[in-house]
Coordinates of C-alpha atoms in Angstrom, one line a residue:
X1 CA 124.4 88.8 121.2
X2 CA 124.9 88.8 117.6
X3 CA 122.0 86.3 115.9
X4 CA 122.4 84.1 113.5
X5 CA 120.1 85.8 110.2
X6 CA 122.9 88.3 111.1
X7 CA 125.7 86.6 110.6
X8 CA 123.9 84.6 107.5
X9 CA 123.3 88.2 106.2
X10 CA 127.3 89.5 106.2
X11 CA 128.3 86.4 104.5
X12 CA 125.7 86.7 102.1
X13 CA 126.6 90.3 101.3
X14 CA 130.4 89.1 101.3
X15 CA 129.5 85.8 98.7
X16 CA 126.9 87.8 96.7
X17 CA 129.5 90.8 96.3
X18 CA 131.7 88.0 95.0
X19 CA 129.4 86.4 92.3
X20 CA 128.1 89.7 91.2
X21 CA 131.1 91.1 90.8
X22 CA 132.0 87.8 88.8
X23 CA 129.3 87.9 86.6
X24 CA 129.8 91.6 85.8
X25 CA 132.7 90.8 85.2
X26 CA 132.1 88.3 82.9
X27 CA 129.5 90.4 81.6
X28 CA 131.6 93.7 80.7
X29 CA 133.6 91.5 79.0
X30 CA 131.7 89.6 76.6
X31 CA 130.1 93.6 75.8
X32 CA 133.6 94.4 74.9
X33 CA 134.2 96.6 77.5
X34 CA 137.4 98.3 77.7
X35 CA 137.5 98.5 81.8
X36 CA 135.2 95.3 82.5
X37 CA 137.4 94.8 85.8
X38 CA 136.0 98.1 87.6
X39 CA 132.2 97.5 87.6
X40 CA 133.4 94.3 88.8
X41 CA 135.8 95.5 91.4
X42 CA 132.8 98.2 92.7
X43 CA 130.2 95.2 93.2
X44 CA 132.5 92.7 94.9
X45 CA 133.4 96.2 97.1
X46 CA 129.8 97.0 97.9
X47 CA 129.5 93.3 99.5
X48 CA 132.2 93.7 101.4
X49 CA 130.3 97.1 102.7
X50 CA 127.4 95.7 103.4
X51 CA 129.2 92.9 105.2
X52 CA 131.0 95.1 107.2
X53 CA 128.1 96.8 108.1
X54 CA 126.3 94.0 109.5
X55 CA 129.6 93.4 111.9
X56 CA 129.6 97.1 113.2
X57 CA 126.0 97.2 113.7
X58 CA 125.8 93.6 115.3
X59 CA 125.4 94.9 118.9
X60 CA 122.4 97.5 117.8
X61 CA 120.7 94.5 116.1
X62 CA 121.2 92.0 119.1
X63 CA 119.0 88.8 119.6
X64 CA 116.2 88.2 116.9
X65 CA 114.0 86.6 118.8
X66 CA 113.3 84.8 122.8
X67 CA 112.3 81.7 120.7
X68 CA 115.4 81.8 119.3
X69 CA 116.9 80.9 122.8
X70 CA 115.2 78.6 123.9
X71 CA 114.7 73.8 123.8
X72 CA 113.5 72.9 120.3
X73 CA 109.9 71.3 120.3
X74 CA 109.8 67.6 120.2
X75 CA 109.0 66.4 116.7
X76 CA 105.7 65.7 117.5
X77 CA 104.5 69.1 117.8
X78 CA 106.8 70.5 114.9
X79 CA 105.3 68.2 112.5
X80 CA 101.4 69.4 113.5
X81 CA 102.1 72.8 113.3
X82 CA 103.8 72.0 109.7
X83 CA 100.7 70.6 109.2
X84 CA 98.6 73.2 110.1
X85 CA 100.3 75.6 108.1
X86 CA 100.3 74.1 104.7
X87 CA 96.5 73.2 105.4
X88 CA 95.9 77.3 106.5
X89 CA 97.7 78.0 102.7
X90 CA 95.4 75.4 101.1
X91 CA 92.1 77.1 103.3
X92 CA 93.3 80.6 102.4
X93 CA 93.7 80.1 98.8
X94 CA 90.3 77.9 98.4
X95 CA 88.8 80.6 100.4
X96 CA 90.1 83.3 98.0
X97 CA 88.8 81.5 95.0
X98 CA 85.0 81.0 96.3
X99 CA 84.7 84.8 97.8
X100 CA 86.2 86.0 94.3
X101 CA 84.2 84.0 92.4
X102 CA 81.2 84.3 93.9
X103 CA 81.1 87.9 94.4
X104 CA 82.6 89.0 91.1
X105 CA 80.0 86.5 89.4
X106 CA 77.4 88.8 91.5
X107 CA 78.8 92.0 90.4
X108 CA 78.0 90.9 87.0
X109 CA 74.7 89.9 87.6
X110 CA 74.0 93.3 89.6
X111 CA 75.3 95.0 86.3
X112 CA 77.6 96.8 88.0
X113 CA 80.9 95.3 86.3
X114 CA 81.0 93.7 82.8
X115 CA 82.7 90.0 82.8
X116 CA 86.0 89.6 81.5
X117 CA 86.5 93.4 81.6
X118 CA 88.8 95.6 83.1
X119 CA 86.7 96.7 86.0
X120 CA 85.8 92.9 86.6
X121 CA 89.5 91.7 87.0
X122 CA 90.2 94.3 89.3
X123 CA 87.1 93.5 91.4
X124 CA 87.9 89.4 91.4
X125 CA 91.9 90.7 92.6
X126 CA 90.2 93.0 95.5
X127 CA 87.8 90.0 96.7
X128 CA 90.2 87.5 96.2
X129 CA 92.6 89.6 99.1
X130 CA 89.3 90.1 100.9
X131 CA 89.4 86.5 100.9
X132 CA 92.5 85.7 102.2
X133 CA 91.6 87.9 105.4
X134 CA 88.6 86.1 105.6
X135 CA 90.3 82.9 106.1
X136 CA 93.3 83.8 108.4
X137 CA 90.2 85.4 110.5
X138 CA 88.0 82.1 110.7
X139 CA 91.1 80.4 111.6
X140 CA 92.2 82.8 114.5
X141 CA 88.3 82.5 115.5
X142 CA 88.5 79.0 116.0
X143 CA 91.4 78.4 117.1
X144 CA 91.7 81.0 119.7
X145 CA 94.8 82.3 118.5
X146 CA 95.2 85.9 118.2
X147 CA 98.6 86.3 119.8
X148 CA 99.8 85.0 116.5
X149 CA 99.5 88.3 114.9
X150 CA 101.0 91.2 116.3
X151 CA 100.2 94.2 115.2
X152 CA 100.4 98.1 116.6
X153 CA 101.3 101.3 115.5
X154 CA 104.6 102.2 114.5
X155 CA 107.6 103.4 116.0
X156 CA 110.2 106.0 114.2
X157 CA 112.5 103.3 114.3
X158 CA 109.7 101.0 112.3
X159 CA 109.5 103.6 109.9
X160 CA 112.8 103.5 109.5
X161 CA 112.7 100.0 108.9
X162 CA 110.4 100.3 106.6
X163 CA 112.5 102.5 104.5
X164 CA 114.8 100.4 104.8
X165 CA 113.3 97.4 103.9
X166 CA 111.4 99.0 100.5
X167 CA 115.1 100.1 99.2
X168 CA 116.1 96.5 100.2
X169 CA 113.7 94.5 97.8
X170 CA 113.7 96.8 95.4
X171 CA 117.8 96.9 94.7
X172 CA 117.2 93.1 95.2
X173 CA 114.9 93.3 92.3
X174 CA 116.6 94.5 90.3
X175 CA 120.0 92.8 91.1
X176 CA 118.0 89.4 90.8
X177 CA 116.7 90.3 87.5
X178 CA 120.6 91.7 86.5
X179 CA 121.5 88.1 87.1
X180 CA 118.9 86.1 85.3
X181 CA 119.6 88.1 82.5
X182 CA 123.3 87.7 82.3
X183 CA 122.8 83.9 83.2
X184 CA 119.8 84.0 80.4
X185 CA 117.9 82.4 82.1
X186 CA 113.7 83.9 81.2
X187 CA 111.5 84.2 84.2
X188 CA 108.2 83.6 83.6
X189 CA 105.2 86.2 83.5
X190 CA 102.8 87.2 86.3
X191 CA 99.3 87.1 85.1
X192 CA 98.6 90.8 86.4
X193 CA 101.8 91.8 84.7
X194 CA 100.2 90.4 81.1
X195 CA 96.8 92.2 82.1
X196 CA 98.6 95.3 82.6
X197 CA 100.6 95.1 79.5
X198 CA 97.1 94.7 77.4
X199 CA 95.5 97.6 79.3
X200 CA 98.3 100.0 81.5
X201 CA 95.4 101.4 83.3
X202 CA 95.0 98.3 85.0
X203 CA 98.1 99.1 86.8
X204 CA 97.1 102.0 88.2
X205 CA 94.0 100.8 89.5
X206 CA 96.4 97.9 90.8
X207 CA 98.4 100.5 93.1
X208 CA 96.2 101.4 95.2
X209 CA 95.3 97.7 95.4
X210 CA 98.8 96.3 96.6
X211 CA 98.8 98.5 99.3
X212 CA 95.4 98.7 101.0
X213 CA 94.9 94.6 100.3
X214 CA 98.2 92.8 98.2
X215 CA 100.5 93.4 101.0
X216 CA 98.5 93.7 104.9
X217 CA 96.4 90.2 103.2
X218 CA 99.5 88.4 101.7
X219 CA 101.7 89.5 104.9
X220 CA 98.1 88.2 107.5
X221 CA 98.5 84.9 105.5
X222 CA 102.7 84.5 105.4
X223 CA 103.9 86.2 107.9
X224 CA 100.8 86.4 110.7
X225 CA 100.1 83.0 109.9
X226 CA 102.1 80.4 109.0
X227 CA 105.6 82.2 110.5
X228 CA 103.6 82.8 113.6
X229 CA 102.2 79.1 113.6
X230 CA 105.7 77.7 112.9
X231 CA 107.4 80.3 115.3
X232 CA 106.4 78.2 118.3
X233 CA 107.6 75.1 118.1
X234 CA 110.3 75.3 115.0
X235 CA 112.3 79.1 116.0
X236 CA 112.2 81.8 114.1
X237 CA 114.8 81.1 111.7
X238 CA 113.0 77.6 110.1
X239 CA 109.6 79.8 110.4
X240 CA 111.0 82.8 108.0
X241 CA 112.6 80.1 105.4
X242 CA 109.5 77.9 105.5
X243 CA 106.9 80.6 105.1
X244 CA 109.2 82.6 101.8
X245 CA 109.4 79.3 100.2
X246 CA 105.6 78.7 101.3
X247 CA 105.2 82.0 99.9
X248 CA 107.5 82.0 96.9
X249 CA 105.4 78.5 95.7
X250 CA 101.9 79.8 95.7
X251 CA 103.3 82.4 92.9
X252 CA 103.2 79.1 90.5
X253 CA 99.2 79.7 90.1
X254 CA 99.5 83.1 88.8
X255 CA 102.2 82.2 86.4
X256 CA 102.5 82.2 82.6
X257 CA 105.1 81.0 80.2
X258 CA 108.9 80.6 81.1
X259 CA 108.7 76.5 81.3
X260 CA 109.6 74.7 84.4
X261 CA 112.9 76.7 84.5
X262 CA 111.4 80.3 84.4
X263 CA 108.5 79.3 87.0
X264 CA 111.2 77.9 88.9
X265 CA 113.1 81.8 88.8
X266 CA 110.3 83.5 89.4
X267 CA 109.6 81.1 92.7
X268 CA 112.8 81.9 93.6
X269 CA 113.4 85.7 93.4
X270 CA 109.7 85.6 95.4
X271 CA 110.9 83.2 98.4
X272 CA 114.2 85.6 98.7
X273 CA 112.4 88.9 99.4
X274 CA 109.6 86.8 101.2
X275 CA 113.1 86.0 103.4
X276 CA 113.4 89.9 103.9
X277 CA 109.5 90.6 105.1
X278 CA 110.0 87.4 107.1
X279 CA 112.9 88.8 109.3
X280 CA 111.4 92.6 109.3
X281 CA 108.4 91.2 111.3
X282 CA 110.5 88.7 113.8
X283 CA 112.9 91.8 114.2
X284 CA 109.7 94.0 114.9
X285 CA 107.0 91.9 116.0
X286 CA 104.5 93.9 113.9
X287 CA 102.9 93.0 110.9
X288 CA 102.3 96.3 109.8
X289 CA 106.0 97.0 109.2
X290 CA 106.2 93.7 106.1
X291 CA 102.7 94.8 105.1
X292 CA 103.9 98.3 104.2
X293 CA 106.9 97.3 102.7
X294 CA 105.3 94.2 100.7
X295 CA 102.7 96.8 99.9
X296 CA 104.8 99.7 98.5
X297 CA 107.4 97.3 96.9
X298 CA 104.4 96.3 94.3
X299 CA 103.3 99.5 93.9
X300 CA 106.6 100.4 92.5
X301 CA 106.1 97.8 90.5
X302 CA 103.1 98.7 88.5
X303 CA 104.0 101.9 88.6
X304 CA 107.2 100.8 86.8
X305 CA 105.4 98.8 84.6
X306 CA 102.4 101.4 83.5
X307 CA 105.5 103.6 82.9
X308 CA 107.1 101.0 80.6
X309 CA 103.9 100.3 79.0
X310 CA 102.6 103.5 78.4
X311 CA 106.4 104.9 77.0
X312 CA 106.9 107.3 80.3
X313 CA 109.9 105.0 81.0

């Protein structure tokens, strides 16, 4: 049985081919190009690949998930888990902010990091993810409800997904960021981006960070969490948009500059590969598989950016 996220997917490839091959287009044009119609012509052509992809595949990729399947919750239910979702983000996030605070305020009183300094910011970044864990764990704890995350060891064909999924967001990246560009629209700035840019070695030291913490604590919280709490009673399908938008919003706090419209972009291209990690884990059921990806896709990243910053790139 073909699922629906598939059949979302090859018209998305189909319509995206469309307005990215419009908007190069458009784009070649204004440059003065004197072929703009074949950059156009290869982008509308590599939607219409990856649609037809999805339709070949559609009997390898079968059913996303049981839930999918079977009767929707009454509204009751679907409403309290709602609820208890938005109130794990708001528990996760105060969590963060007390173990970070607390403990990089007694790292400076220990001597053992400086305040403000280099050393310090990555130490308030590592406890803040130490956090996060610590919250989706007290909640499991009381609750009693472990089965929400799955996690084992991966198969070849995870690894394979995982692959996968890292070329996925990071084409997306860039296609995103192609398209705010030619729509000039400025995205704002990621306050570990601006730290990085005043002192490149901070990405480095971030690297190692976004995949040992950014992306299994991010993924606990998104993914293990709230798409698990949702999963029950809403389907897999409301669960993965709800948790990337979820997921997507929380970015607002760690945003500078761009106005209400470049926040607004940012939220955006974060909630779309947030979709991607979503679906990876429902077709999986293994948090490890979004972690890694999550993980490695910011670690290209930063070590883009260091790159950038330190004129390798």
């Amino acid at each position: 049985m073909v699922n629906d996220l598939v059949v979302v997917g090859g018209i998305l490839h189909l319509l995206g081919g469309l307005v990215l091959g419009s908007l190069v287009h458009q784009d070649a044009t204004l440059r003065g190009s004197d072929r703009p119609l074949a950059p156009a012509v290869g982008a509308l052509l590599l939607g219409l690949v990856g649609a037809v992809g999805y339709y070949l595949l559609r009997d390898r990729i079968g059913p996303l998930s049981p839930d999918a399947d079977r009767t929707r919750a009454p509204t009751g239910p679907r409403l309290l888990d709602l609820l208890r979702s938005l109130l794990l983000v708001v528990a996760v996030f105060l969590t963060a902010t007390a173990v970070a605070g607390l403990g990089a305020g007694g790292l400076v009183a220990a001597g053992v990091v400086t305040a403000g300094g280099l050393e310090y910011r990555v130490a308030a970044s590592v406890l803040q993810f130490l956090g996060f864990g610590v919250a989706v764990a007290g909640y499991l704890a009381i609750t009693d409800e472990w089965d929400l995350v799955e996690v084992r060891v991966p198969t070849l064909r995870h690894l394979g997904l995982i692959v996968g999924g890292l070329v996925v967001l990071v084409v997306a990246q860039v296609v995103m960021a192609r398209l705010l560009t030619v729509l000039e629209v400025q995205a704002a700035q990621n306050q570990v981006v601006a730290t990085g840019q005043q002192n490149p070695r901070y990405f480095l030291y971030m690297i190692p960070v976004a995949v040992l913490l950014v992306g299994p604590f991010e993924e606990l919280v998104f993914r293990g969490g709230v798409q698990g709490i949702l999963r029950r009673t809403w389907g897999p399908g409301v669960a993965i948009v709800v948790a990337s938008i979820l997921f997507g919003s929380v970015h607002i706090f760690a945003l500078l500059g761009g106005g209400g419209t470049g926040q607004l972009a940012y939220i955006a291209v974060a909630a779309t590969l947030g979709l991607v990690l979503g679906y990876l884990y429902e077709r999986t059921h293994n948090l490890v598989v979004p972690a890694v990806v999550h993980g490695l896709y910011n670690a290209t990243l930063f070590a883009v950016q260091y790159a950038s910053a330190t004129g390798l790139a």
